[in-house]
């Protein structure tokens, strides 16, 4: 890969994480409007899938299914790990533990991804300097999230759900390696949305209920859903899967460390929340750690 073009992939990865870091505001507003976490996930994925399906139908040739049953099952696993199960466990975790605990645990998924991917791919095993960089970035995340308040309120159920979300994203990163080698980004992303929605059916059988159309089409609610569906889901998932193919799953996943940084910056701009010295220290650690973690692939 040419160095002159490589920076483009890094910029796209950062922009995607920046958007994902801002979604907490829009999700929070929808939760306050009476929608549940499952309903928000379902609506944003429906919007994303319909748009991506329309785009795919305009292209030739159009592929409906994977080449074989094994690959179709791979797409199903991607839809569950990166879609329904990930969002359900992450959002449910906040009902039982603090937002700080959830953010800290989920944003450490690059560590889990690195361990999982290196266990299956010898070529992806981290060198000593990369291990140091990954750990440094993880410490930086802890500094940013905790913001000087080094007290965690343990909640076994909530923290377990957050760890489950973390593992889901690690599995998604692992499965994207073979998927990206066989299929184009748009096809993979469309399948993730489809199977993410399909795998939500058992949840609704256990917990039926969906908001009325009059509620969904309220201007504020619709605007938030359109942002989450069109930008945070459709555009960002396509861009993220593309970046994972170009940079590699481990390098791309390291950008998740930036999630709390962009969240704090967004809160500073929109909500006028204060930036502290801990935020600056943590950001420096994350940047330095990511630089070291990417040394081998540079």
PDB file of C-alpha atoms in Angstrom:
ATOM      1  CA  UNK A   1       0.000   0.000   0.000  1.00  0.00           C
ATOM      2  CA  UNK A   2       1.428   3.394  -0.951  1.00  0.00           C
ATOM      3  CA  UNK A   3       2.170   5.696   1.972  1.00  0.00           C
ATOM      4  CA  UNK A   4       0.736   8.647   0.036  1.00  0.00           C
ATOM      5  CA  UNK A   5      -2.681   6.993  -0.073  1.00  0.00           C
ATOM      6  CA  UNK A   6      -2.621   5.345   3.329  1.00  0.00           C
ATOM      7  CA  UNK A   7      -3.384   8.575   5.212  1.00  0.00           C
ATOM      8  CA  UNK A   8      -6.790   8.743   3.480  1.00  0.00           C
ATOM      9  CA  UNK A   9      -7.867   5.504   5.170  1.00  0.00           C
ATOM     10  CA  UNK A  10      -6.732   6.802   8.559  1.00  0.00           C
ATOM     11  CA  UNK A  11      -8.707  10.029   8.084  1.00  0.00           C
ATOM     12  CA  UNK A  12     -11.838   8.083   7.132  1.00  0.00           C
ATOM     13  CA  UNK A  13     -11.432   5.801  10.173  1.00  0.00           C
ATOM     14  CA  UNK A  14     -11.116   8.839  12.440  1.00  0.00           C
ATOM     15  CA  UNK A  15     -14.182  10.524  10.895  1.00  0.00           C
ATOM     16  CA  UNK A  16     -16.286   7.376  11.350  1.00  0.00           C
ATOM     17  CA  UNK A  17     -15.318   7.103  15.016  1.00  0.00           C
ATOM     18  CA  UNK A  18     -15.994  10.837  15.417  1.00  0.00           C
ATOM     19  CA  UNK A  19     -19.550  10.351  14.131  1.00  0.00           C
ATOM     20  CA  UNK A  20     -20.076   7.289  16.330  1.00  0.00           C
ATOM     21  CA  UNK A  21     -18.807   9.283  19.296  1.00  0.00           C
ATOM     22  CA  UNK A  22     -21.522  11.889  18.713  1.00  0.00           C
ATOM     23  CA  UNK A  23     -24.415   9.436  18.491  1.00  0.00           C
ATOM     24  CA  UNK A  24     -24.870   9.281  22.281  1.00  0.00           C
ATOM     25  CA  UNK A  25     -26.624  12.673  22.135  1.00  0.00           C
ATOM     26  CA  UNK A  26     -29.098  11.593  19.451  1.00  0.00           C
ATOM     27  CA  UNK A  27     -29.710   8.214  21.089  1.00  0.00           C
ATOM     28  CA  UNK A  28     -30.249   9.871  24.469  1.00  0.00           C
ATOM     29  CA  UNK A  29     -32.811  12.263  22.955  1.00  0.00           C
ATOM     30  CA  UNK A  30     -34.704   9.344  21.417  1.00  0.00           C
ATOM     31  CA  UNK A  31     -34.658   7.435  24.708  1.00  0.00           C
ATOM     32  CA  UNK A  32     -36.070  10.503  26.452  1.00  0.00           C
ATOM     33  CA  UNK A  33     -38.790  10.620  23.774  1.00  0.00           C
ATOM     34  CA  UNK A  34     -40.014   7.198  24.860  1.00  0.00           C
ATOM     35  CA  UNK A  35     -38.301   4.887  22.365  1.00  0.00           C
ATOM     36  CA  UNK A  36     -36.472   1.835  23.689  1.00  0.00           C
ATOM     37  CA  UNK A  37     -32.904   0.883  22.804  1.00  0.00           C
ATOM     38  CA  UNK A  38     -34.147  -2.059  20.690  1.00  0.00           C
ATOM     39  CA  UNK A  39     -36.607   0.162  18.812  1.00  0.00           C
ATOM     40  CA  UNK A  40     -33.914   2.737  18.072  1.00  0.00           C
ATOM     41  CA  UNK A  41     -31.557   0.054  16.763  1.00  0.00           C
ATOM     42  CA  UNK A  42     -34.292  -1.502  14.606  1.00  0.00           C
ATOM     43  CA  UNK A  43     -35.432   1.792  13.088  1.00  0.00           C
ATOM     44  CA  UNK A  44     -31.922   3.015  12.276  1.00  0.00           C
ATOM     45  CA  UNK A  45     -31.015  -0.335  10.672  1.00  0.00           C
ATOM     46  CA  UNK A  46     -34.259  -0.376   8.640  1.00  0.00           C
ATOM     47  CA  UNK A  47     -33.433   3.062   7.249  1.00  0.00           C
ATOM     48  CA  UNK A  48     -29.853   2.035   6.498  1.00  0.00           C
ATOM     49  CA  UNK A  49     -30.849  -1.271   4.880  1.00  0.00           C
ATOM     50  CA  UNK A  50     -33.527   0.237   2.618  1.00  0.00           C
ATOM     51  CA  UNK A  51     -31.145   2.912   1.365  1.00  0.00           C
ATOM     52  CA  UNK A  52     -28.300   0.474   0.813  1.00  0.00           C
ATOM     53  CA  UNK A  53     -30.602  -2.019  -0.914  1.00  0.00           C
ATOM     54  CA  UNK A  54     -31.827   0.711  -3.270  1.00  0.00           C
ATOM     55  CA  UNK A  55     -28.223   1.613  -4.061  1.00  0.00           C
ATOM     56  CA  UNK A  56     -27.291  -2.040  -4.626  1.00  0.00           C
ATOM     57  CA  UNK A  57     -30.249  -2.561  -7.003  1.00  0.00           C
ATOM     58  CA  UNK A  58     -28.980   0.322  -9.116  1.00  0.00           C
ATOM     59  CA  UNK A  59     -25.658  -1.439  -9.616  1.00  0.00           C
ATOM     60  CA  UNK A  60     -24.938  -4.266 -12.035  1.00  0.00           C
ATOM     61  CA  UNK A  61     -24.595  -7.100 -11.396  1.00  0.00           C
ATOM     62  CA  UNK A  62     -26.776  -7.273  -8.285  1.00  0.00           C
ATOM     63  CA  UNK A  63     -25.894 -10.038  -5.835  1.00  0.00           C
ATOM     64  CA  UNK A  64     -28.662 -11.203  -3.494  1.00  0.00           C
ATOM     65  CA  UNK A  65     -26.928 -14.111  -1.760  1.00  0.00           C
ATOM     66  CA  UNK A  66     -23.375 -15.118  -1.007  1.00  0.00           C
ATOM     67  CA  UNK A  67     -21.631 -17.657  -3.219  1.00  0.00           C
ATOM     68  CA  UNK A  68     -22.327 -20.593  -0.914  1.00  0.00           C
ATOM     69  CA  UNK A  69     -24.065 -21.546   2.331  1.00  0.00           C
ATOM     70  CA  UNK A  70     -20.858 -21.226   4.360  1.00  0.00           C
ATOM     71  CA  UNK A  71     -20.370 -17.620   3.264  1.00  0.00           C
ATOM     72  CA  UNK A  72     -24.038 -16.825   3.881  1.00  0.00           C
ATOM     73  CA  UNK A  73     -23.631 -18.121   7.431  1.00  0.00           C
ATOM     74  CA  UNK A  74     -20.573 -15.873   7.734  1.00  0.00           C
ATOM     75  CA  UNK A  75     -22.785 -12.904   6.818  1.00  0.00           C
ATOM     76  CA  UNK A  76     -25.320 -14.028   9.428  1.00  0.00           C
ATOM     77  CA  UNK A  77     -22.576 -14.109  12.067  1.00  0.00           C
ATOM     78  CA  UNK A  78     -21.477 -10.610  11.052  1.00  0.00           C
ATOM     79  CA  UNK A  79     -25.043  -9.321  11.350  1.00  0.00           C
ATOM     80  CA  UNK A  80     -25.427 -10.760  14.836  1.00  0.00           C
ATOM     81  CA  UNK A  81     -21.987  -9.869  16.227  1.00  0.00           C
ATOM     82  CA  UNK A  82     -21.769  -6.374  14.726  1.00  0.00           C
ATOM     83  CA  UNK A  83     -25.490  -5.638  14.703  1.00  0.00           C
ATOM     84  CA  UNK A  84     -28.241  -6.962  16.943  1.00  0.00           C
ATOM     85  CA  UNK A  85     -26.239  -8.605  19.734  1.00  0.00           C
ATOM     86  CA  UNK A  86     -23.670  -5.822  19.945  1.00  0.00           C
ATOM     87  CA  UNK A  87     -26.222  -3.014  20.184  1.00  0.00           C
ATOM     88  CA  UNK A  88     -28.503  -4.900  22.553  1.00  0.00           C
ATOM     89  CA  UNK A  89     -25.725  -5.764  24.991  1.00  0.00           C
ATOM     90  CA  UNK A  90     -24.170  -2.287  24.873  1.00  0.00           C
ATOM     91  CA  UNK A  91     -27.441  -0.409  25.346  1.00  0.00           C
ATOM     92  CA  UNK A  92     -28.732  -2.863  27.955  1.00  0.00           C
ATOM     93  CA  UNK A  93     -25.512  -2.531  29.953  1.00  0.00           C
ATOM     94  CA  UNK A  94     -26.325   1.100  30.715  1.00  0.00           C
ATOM     95  CA  UNK A  95     -29.544  -0.003  32.440  1.00  0.00           C
ATOM     96  CA  UNK A  96     -27.530  -1.913  35.059  1.00  0.00           C
ATOM     97  CA  UNK A  97     -24.218  -0.069  35.343  1.00  0.00           C
ATOM     98  CA  UNK A  98     -22.885   3.444  34.931  1.00  0.00           C
ATOM     99  CA  UNK A  99     -22.233   5.077  31.567  1.00  0.00           C
ATOM    100  CA  UNK A 100     -18.587   5.422  32.640  1.00  0.00           C
ATOM    101  CA  UNK A 101     -18.219   1.685  33.180  1.00  0.00           C
ATOM    102  CA  UNK A 102     -19.921   0.914  29.872  1.00  0.00           C
ATOM    103  CA  UNK A 103     -17.815   3.406  27.897  1.00  0.00           C
ATOM    104  CA  UNK A 104     -14.582   2.233  29.485  1.00  0.00           C
ATOM    105  CA  UNK A 105     -15.229  -1.464  28.874  1.00  0.00           C
ATOM    106  CA  UNK A 106     -16.651  -1.165  25.342  1.00  0.00           C
ATOM    107  CA  UNK A 107     -13.883   1.185  24.186  1.00  0.00           C
ATOM    108  CA  UNK A 108     -11.304  -1.416  25.173  1.00  0.00           C
ATOM    109  CA  UNK A 109     -12.501  -3.755  22.420  1.00  0.00           C
ATOM    110  CA  UNK A 110      -9.261  -3.266  20.384  1.00  0.00           C
ATOM    111  CA  UNK A 111      -7.492  -5.235  23.123  1.00  0.00           C
ATOM    112  CA  UNK A 112      -9.959  -8.101  22.761  1.00  0.00           C
ATOM    113  CA  UNK A 113      -9.811  -7.872  18.969  1.00  0.00           C
ATOM    114  CA  UNK A 114      -6.004  -7.977  18.988  1.00  0.00           C
ATOM    115  CA  UNK A 115      -5.977 -11.101  21.167  1.00  0.00           C
ATOM    116  CA  UNK A 116      -8.682 -12.825  19.130  1.00  0.00           C
ATOM    117  CA  UNK A 117      -7.258 -12.015  15.703  1.00  0.00           C
ATOM    118  CA  UNK A 118      -3.702 -12.923  16.682  1.00  0.00           C
ATOM    119  CA  UNK A 119      -4.987 -16.291  17.944  1.00  0.00           C
ATOM    120  CA  UNK A 120      -6.356 -17.121  14.475  1.00  0.00           C
ATOM    121  CA  UNK A 121      -3.846 -15.336  12.214  1.00  0.00           C
ATOM    122  CA  UNK A 122      -0.128 -15.724  12.905  1.00  0.00           C
ATOM    123  CA  UNK A 123       0.667 -12.909  10.476  1.00  0.00           C
ATOM    124  CA  UNK A 124      -1.394 -10.520  12.620  1.00  0.00           C
ATOM    125  CA  UNK A 125       0.361 -11.243  15.911  1.00  0.00           C
ATOM    126  CA  UNK A 126       1.557  -8.116  17.662  1.00  0.00           C
ATOM    127  CA  UNK A 127       5.218  -7.286  18.104  1.00  0.00           C
ATOM    128  CA  UNK A 128       6.575  -6.074  21.424  1.00  0.00           C
ATOM    129  CA  UNK A 129       6.335  -2.387  20.446  1.00  0.00           C
ATOM    130  CA  UNK A 130       2.777  -2.892  19.222  1.00  0.00           C
ATOM    131  CA  UNK A 131       1.749  -4.486  22.529  1.00  0.00           C
ATOM    132  CA  UNK A 132       3.198  -1.482  24.372  1.00  0.00           C
ATOM    133  CA  UNK A 133       1.321   0.870  22.040  1.00  0.00           C
ATOM    134  CA  UNK A 134      -1.981  -0.951  22.454  1.00  0.00           C
ATOM    135  CA  UNK A 135      -1.689  -0.943  26.249  1.00  0.00           C
ATOM    136  CA  UNK A 136      -0.713   2.740  26.219  1.00  0.00           C
ATOM    137  CA  UNK A 137      -3.804   3.611  24.167  1.00  0.00           C
ATOM    138  CA  UNK A 138      -5.979   1.557  26.537  1.00  0.00           C
ATOM    139  CA  UNK A 139      -4.596   3.499  29.522  1.00  0.00           C
ATOM    140  CA  UNK A 140      -5.328   6.711  27.621  1.00  0.00           C
ATOM    141  CA  UNK A 141      -8.960   5.649  27.194  1.00  0.00           C
ATOM    142  CA  UNK A 142      -9.224   4.991  30.942  1.00  0.00           C
ATOM    143  CA  UNK A 143      -7.795   8.437  31.726  1.00  0.00           C
ATOM    144  CA  UNK A 144     -10.232  10.173  29.351  1.00  0.00           C
ATOM    145  CA  UNK A 145     -13.301   8.238  30.504  1.00  0.00           C
ATOM    146  CA  UNK A 146     -12.593   8.390  34.245  1.00  0.00           C
ATOM    147  CA  UNK A 147     -11.595  12.080  33.992  1.00  0.00           C
ATOM    148  CA  UNK A 148      -9.777  12.138  37.314  1.00  0.00           C
ATOM    149  CA  UNK A 149     -12.458  10.241  39.226  1.00  0.00           C
ATOM    150  CA  UNK A 150     -10.692   6.933  39.700  1.00  0.00           C
ATOM    151  CA  UNK A 151     -13.617   5.151  41.310  1.00  0.00           C
ATOM    152  CA  UNK A 152     -15.582   2.462  39.486  1.00  0.00           C
ATOM    153  CA  UNK A 153     -18.945   1.268  40.791  1.00  0.00           C
ATOM    154  CA  UNK A 154     -18.905  -2.422  39.981  1.00  0.00           C
ATOM    155  CA  UNK A 155     -22.133  -3.987  38.739  1.00  0.00           C
ATOM    156  CA  UNK A 156     -21.681  -7.634  37.743  1.00  0.00           C
ATOM    157  CA  UNK A 157     -24.696  -7.805  35.406  1.00  0.00           C
ATOM    158  CA  UNK A 158     -24.122  -4.472  33.693  1.00  0.00           C
ATOM    159  CA  UNK A 159     -20.355  -4.898  33.397  1.00  0.00           C
ATOM    160  CA  UNK A 160     -20.842  -8.422  32.020  1.00  0.00           C
ATOM    161  CA  UNK A 161     -23.159  -7.034  29.329  1.00  0.00           C
ATOM    162  CA  UNK A 162     -20.572  -4.372  28.453  1.00  0.00           C
ATOM    163  CA  UNK A 163     -17.879  -7.054  28.175  1.00  0.00           C
ATOM    164  CA  UNK A 164     -20.258  -9.050  25.958  1.00  0.00           C
ATOM    165  CA  UNK A 165     -20.612  -6.029  23.653  1.00  0.00           C
ATOM    166  CA  UNK A 166     -16.836  -5.704  23.623  1.00  0.00           C
ATOM    167  CA  UNK A 167     -16.439  -9.353  22.619  1.00  0.00           C
ATOM    168  CA  UNK A 168     -19.131  -8.985  19.947  1.00  0.00           C
ATOM    169  CA  UNK A 169     -17.191  -6.216  18.228  1.00  0.00           C
ATOM    170  CA  UNK A 170     -13.969  -8.223  18.508  1.00  0.00           C
ATOM    171  CA  UNK A 171     -15.684 -11.189  16.821  1.00  0.00           C
ATOM    172  CA  UNK A 172     -17.061  -8.845  14.138  1.00  0.00           C
ATOM    173  CA  UNK A 173     -13.531  -7.560  13.469  1.00  0.00           C
ATOM    174  CA  UNK A 174     -12.234 -11.127  13.205  1.00  0.00           C
ATOM    175  CA  UNK A 175     -14.981 -12.257  10.817  1.00  0.00           C
ATOM    176  CA  UNK A 176     -14.487  -9.197   8.608  1.00  0.00           C
ATOM    177  CA  UNK A 177     -11.071 -10.524   7.547  1.00  0.00           C
ATOM    178  CA  UNK A 178     -12.349 -13.513   5.488  1.00  0.00           C
ATOM    179  CA  UNK A 179     -15.491 -11.638   4.440  1.00  0.00           C
ATOM    180  CA  UNK A 180     -13.467  -8.704   3.111  1.00  0.00           C
ATOM    181  CA  UNK A 181     -11.270 -11.068   1.104  1.00  0.00           C
ATOM    182  CA  UNK A 182     -14.266 -12.570  -0.738  1.00  0.00           C
ATOM    183  CA  UNK A 183     -16.868  -9.824  -1.146  1.00  0.00           C
ATOM    184  CA  UNK A 184     -17.125  -6.095  -1.759  1.00  0.00           C
ATOM    185  CA  UNK A 185     -17.831  -3.644   1.047  1.00  0.00           C
ATOM    186  CA  UNK A 186     -21.375  -2.675   0.018  1.00  0.00           C
ATOM    187  CA  UNK A 187     -22.527  -6.307  -0.183  1.00  0.00           C
ATOM    188  CA  UNK A 188     -21.076  -7.125   3.255  1.00  0.00           C
ATOM    189  CA  UNK A 189     -22.607  -4.044   4.865  1.00  0.00           C
ATOM    190  CA  UNK A 190     -26.031  -4.725   3.336  1.00  0.00           C
ATOM    191  CA  UNK A 191     -25.899  -8.250   4.723  1.00  0.00           C
ATOM    192  CA  UNK A 192     -24.915  -6.964   8.172  1.00  0.00           C
ATOM    193  CA  UNK A 193     -28.008  -4.739   8.218  1.00  0.00           C
ATOM    194  CA  UNK A 194     -30.280  -7.496   6.914  1.00  0.00           C
ATOM    195  CA  UNK A 195     -29.185 -10.180   9.364  1.00  0.00           C
ATOM    196  CA  UNK A 196     -28.958  -7.641  12.182  1.00  0.00           C
ATOM    197  CA  UNK A 197     -32.673  -6.942  11.660  1.00  0.00           C
ATOM    198  CA  UNK A 198     -33.601 -10.586  11.094  1.00  0.00           C
ATOM    199  CA  UNK A 199     -31.911 -11.688  14.310  1.00  0.00           C
ATOM    200  CA  UNK A 200     -33.996  -9.140  16.250  1.00  0.00           C
ATOM    201  CA  UNK A 201     -37.193 -11.120  15.619  1.00  0.00           C
ATOM    202  CA  UNK A 202     -36.714 -13.432  18.661  1.00  0.00           C
ATOM    203  CA  UNK A 203     -36.276 -10.345  20.857  1.00  0.00           C
ATOM    204  CA  UNK A 204     -39.606  -8.881  19.707  1.00  0.00           C
ATOM    205  CA  UNK A 205     -41.333 -12.228  20.223  1.00  0.00           C
ATOM    206  CA  UNK A 206     -40.264 -12.042  23.874  1.00  0.00           C
ATOM    207  CA  UNK A 207     -40.802  -8.292  24.230  1.00  0.00           C
ATOM    208  CA  UNK A 208     -43.389  -7.166  21.664  1.00  0.00           C
ATOM    209  CA  UNK A 209     -44.133  -3.514  21.055  1.00  0.00           C
ATOM    210  CA  UNK A 210     -43.227  -0.865  18.530  1.00  0.00           C
ATOM    211  CA  UNK A 211     -43.779   2.918  18.509  1.00  0.00           C
ATOM    212  CA  UNK A 212     -46.744   4.210  16.453  1.00  0.00           C
ATOM    213  CA  UNK A 213     -46.044   5.951  13.148  1.00  0.00           C
ATOM    214  CA  UNK A 214     -47.295   9.242  14.584  1.00  0.00           C
ATOM    215  CA  UNK A 215     -44.475   9.113  17.137  1.00  0.00           C
ATOM    216  CA  UNK A 216     -41.809   8.156  14.603  1.00  0.00           C
ATOM    217  CA  UNK A 217     -42.767  11.010  12.257  1.00  0.00           C
ATOM    218  CA  UNK A 218     -42.520  13.721  14.889  1.00  0.00           C
ATOM    219  CA  UNK A 219     -39.955  16.170  13.382  1.00  0.00           C
ATOM    220  CA  UNK A 220     -37.375  15.904  16.170  1.00  0.00           C
ATOM    221  CA  UNK A 221     -37.591  12.122  16.426  1.00  0.00           C
ATOM    222  CA  UNK A 222     -37.514  11.629  12.651  1.00  0.00           C
ATOM    223  CA  UNK A 223     -34.495  13.942  12.287  1.00  0.00           C
ATOM    224  CA  UNK A 224     -32.547  12.006  14.927  1.00  0.00           C
ATOM    225  CA  UNK A 225     -33.491   8.660  13.372  1.00  0.00           C
ATOM    226  CA  UNK A 226     -32.469   9.846   9.904  1.00  0.00           C
ATOM    227  CA  UNK A 227     -29.072  10.907  11.205  1.00  0.00           C
ATOM    228  CA  UNK A 228     -28.565   7.596  12.989  1.00  0.00           C
ATOM    229  CA  UNK A 229     -29.826   5.577  10.014  1.00  0.00           C
ATOM    230  CA  UNK A 230     -28.344   7.459   7.060  1.00  0.00           C
ATOM    231  CA  UNK A 231     -25.075   8.758   8.508  1.00  0.00           C
ATOM    232  CA  UNK A 232     -24.136   6.786  11.641  1.00  0.00           C
ATOM    233  CA  UNK A 233     -25.324   3.448  10.217  1.00  0.00           C
ATOM    234  CA  UNK A 234     -25.344   3.335   6.410  1.00  0.00           C
ATOM    235  CA  UNK A 235     -22.460   5.689   5.539  1.00  0.00           C
ATOM    236  CA  UNK A 236     -20.334   4.888   8.579  1.00  0.00           C
ATOM    237  CA  UNK A 237     -20.690   1.095   8.356  1.00  0.00           C
ATOM    238  CA  UNK A 238     -19.810   1.134   4.640  1.00  0.00           C
ATOM    239  CA  UNK A 239     -16.829   3.399   5.326  1.00  0.00           C
ATOM    240  CA  UNK A 240     -15.722   1.345   8.346  1.00  0.00           C
ATOM    241  CA  UNK A 241     -15.862  -1.978   6.504  1.00  0.00           C
ATOM    242  CA  UNK A 242     -13.947  -0.384   3.614  1.00  0.00           C
ATOM    243  CA  UNK A 243     -11.268   0.923   5.978  1.00  0.00           C
ATOM    244  CA  UNK A 244     -10.965  -2.496   7.617  1.00  0.00           C
ATOM    245  CA  UNK A 245     -10.224  -4.004   4.207  1.00  0.00           C
ATOM    246  CA  UNK A 246      -7.614  -1.341   3.425  1.00  0.00           C
ATOM    247  CA  UNK A 247      -5.853  -0.958   6.781  1.00  0.00           C
ATOM    248  CA  UNK A 248      -6.502  -4.391   8.244  1.00  0.00           C
ATOM    249  CA  UNK A 249      -8.891  -5.296  11.033  1.00  0.00           C
ATOM    250  CA  UNK A 250      -6.475  -4.661  13.903  1.00  0.00           C
ATOM    251  CA  UNK A 251      -5.250  -1.250  12.739  1.00  0.00           C
ATOM    252  CA  UNK A 252      -8.782  -0.050  11.997  1.00  0.00           C
ATOM    253  CA  UNK A 253     -10.171  -1.362  15.286  1.00  0.00           C
ATOM    254  CA  UNK A 254      -7.553   0.633  17.196  1.00  0.00           C
ATOM    255  CA  UNK A 255      -9.453   3.759  16.165  1.00  0.00           C
ATOM    256  CA  UNK A 256     -12.200   2.739  18.591  1.00  0.00           C
ATOM    257  CA  UNK A 257      -9.831   4.106  21.249  1.00  0.00           C
ATOM    258  CA  UNK A 258     -10.701   7.552  19.863  1.00  0.00           C
ATOM    259  CA  UNK A 259     -14.414   7.117  20.599  1.00  0.00           C
ATOM    260  CA  UNK A 260     -14.389   8.719  24.074  1.00  0.00           C
ATOM    261  CA  UNK A 261     -12.139  11.524  22.793  1.00  0.00           C
ATOM    262  CA  UNK A 262     -14.599  12.507  20.071  1.00  0.00           C
ATOM    263  CA  UNK A 263     -17.482  12.151  22.523  1.00  0.00           C
ATOM    264  CA  UNK A 264     -15.890  14.643  24.916  1.00  0.00           C
ATOM    265  CA  UNK A 265     -15.080  17.049  22.063  1.00  0.00           C
ATOM    266  CA  UNK A 266     -18.667  16.837  20.801  1.00  0.00           C
ATOM    267  CA  UNK A 267     -20.008  17.506  24.299  1.00  0.00           C
ATOM    268  CA  UNK A 268     -17.620  20.481  24.570  1.00  0.00           C
ATOM    269  CA  UNK A 269     -18.854  22.009  21.303  1.00  0.00           C
ATOM    270  CA  UNK A 270     -22.580  21.259  21.687  1.00  0.00           C
ATOM    271  CA  UNK A 271     -23.132  21.083  25.439  1.00  0.00           C
ATOM    272  CA  UNK A 272     -20.322  23.442  26.555  1.00  0.00           C
ATOM    273  CA  UNK A 273     -18.888  20.766  28.837  1.00  0.00           C
ATOM    274  CA  UNK A 274     -15.421  21.532  30.187  1.00  0.00           C
ATOM    275  CA  UNK A 275     -12.252  19.934  28.829  1.00  0.00           C
ATOM    276  CA  UNK A 276      -9.912  18.905  31.646  1.00  0.00           C
ATOM    277  CA  UNK A 277      -6.192  18.192  31.886  1.00  0.00           C
ATOM    278  CA  UNK A 278      -7.043  14.481  32.174  1.00  0.00           C
ATOM    279  CA  UNK A 279      -8.691  14.628  28.754  1.00  0.00           C
ATOM    280  CA  UNK A 280      -5.530  16.155  27.260  1.00  0.00           C
ATOM    281  CA  UNK A 281      -3.264  13.624  28.991  1.00  0.00           C
ATOM    282  CA  UNK A 282      -5.438  10.704  27.885  1.00  0.00           C
ATOM    283  CA  UNK A 283      -5.595  11.964  24.296  1.00  0.00           C
ATOM    284  CA  UNK A 284      -1.787  12.200  24.133  1.00  0.00           C
ATOM    285  CA  UNK A 285      -1.498   8.629  25.437  1.00  0.00           C
ATOM    286  CA  UNK A 286      -4.024   7.398  22.861  1.00  0.00           C
ATOM    287  CA  UNK A 287      -2.240   9.136  19.980  1.00  0.00           C
ATOM    288  CA  UNK A 288       1.180   7.859  21.045  1.00  0.00           C
ATOM    289  CA  UNK A 289      -0.156   4.372  21.658  1.00  0.00           C
ATOM    290  CA  UNK A 290      -1.877   4.185  18.269  1.00  0.00           C
ATOM    291  CA  UNK A 291       1.311   5.359  16.553  1.00  0.00           C
ATOM    292  CA  UNK A 292       3.307   2.590  18.194  1.00  0.00           C
ATOM    293  CA  UNK A 293       0.567  -0.009  17.592  1.00  0.00           C
ATOM    294  CA  UNK A 294       0.669   0.757  13.849  1.00  0.00           C
ATOM    295  CA  UNK A 295       4.466   0.760  13.505  1.00  0.00           C
ATOM    296  CA  UNK A 296       4.632  -2.708  11.953  1.00  0.00           C
ATOM    297  CA  UNK A 297       2.055  -1.900   9.287  1.00  0.00           C
ATOM    298  CA  UNK A 298       3.333   1.551   8.374  1.00  0.00           C
TER     299      UNK A 298
END
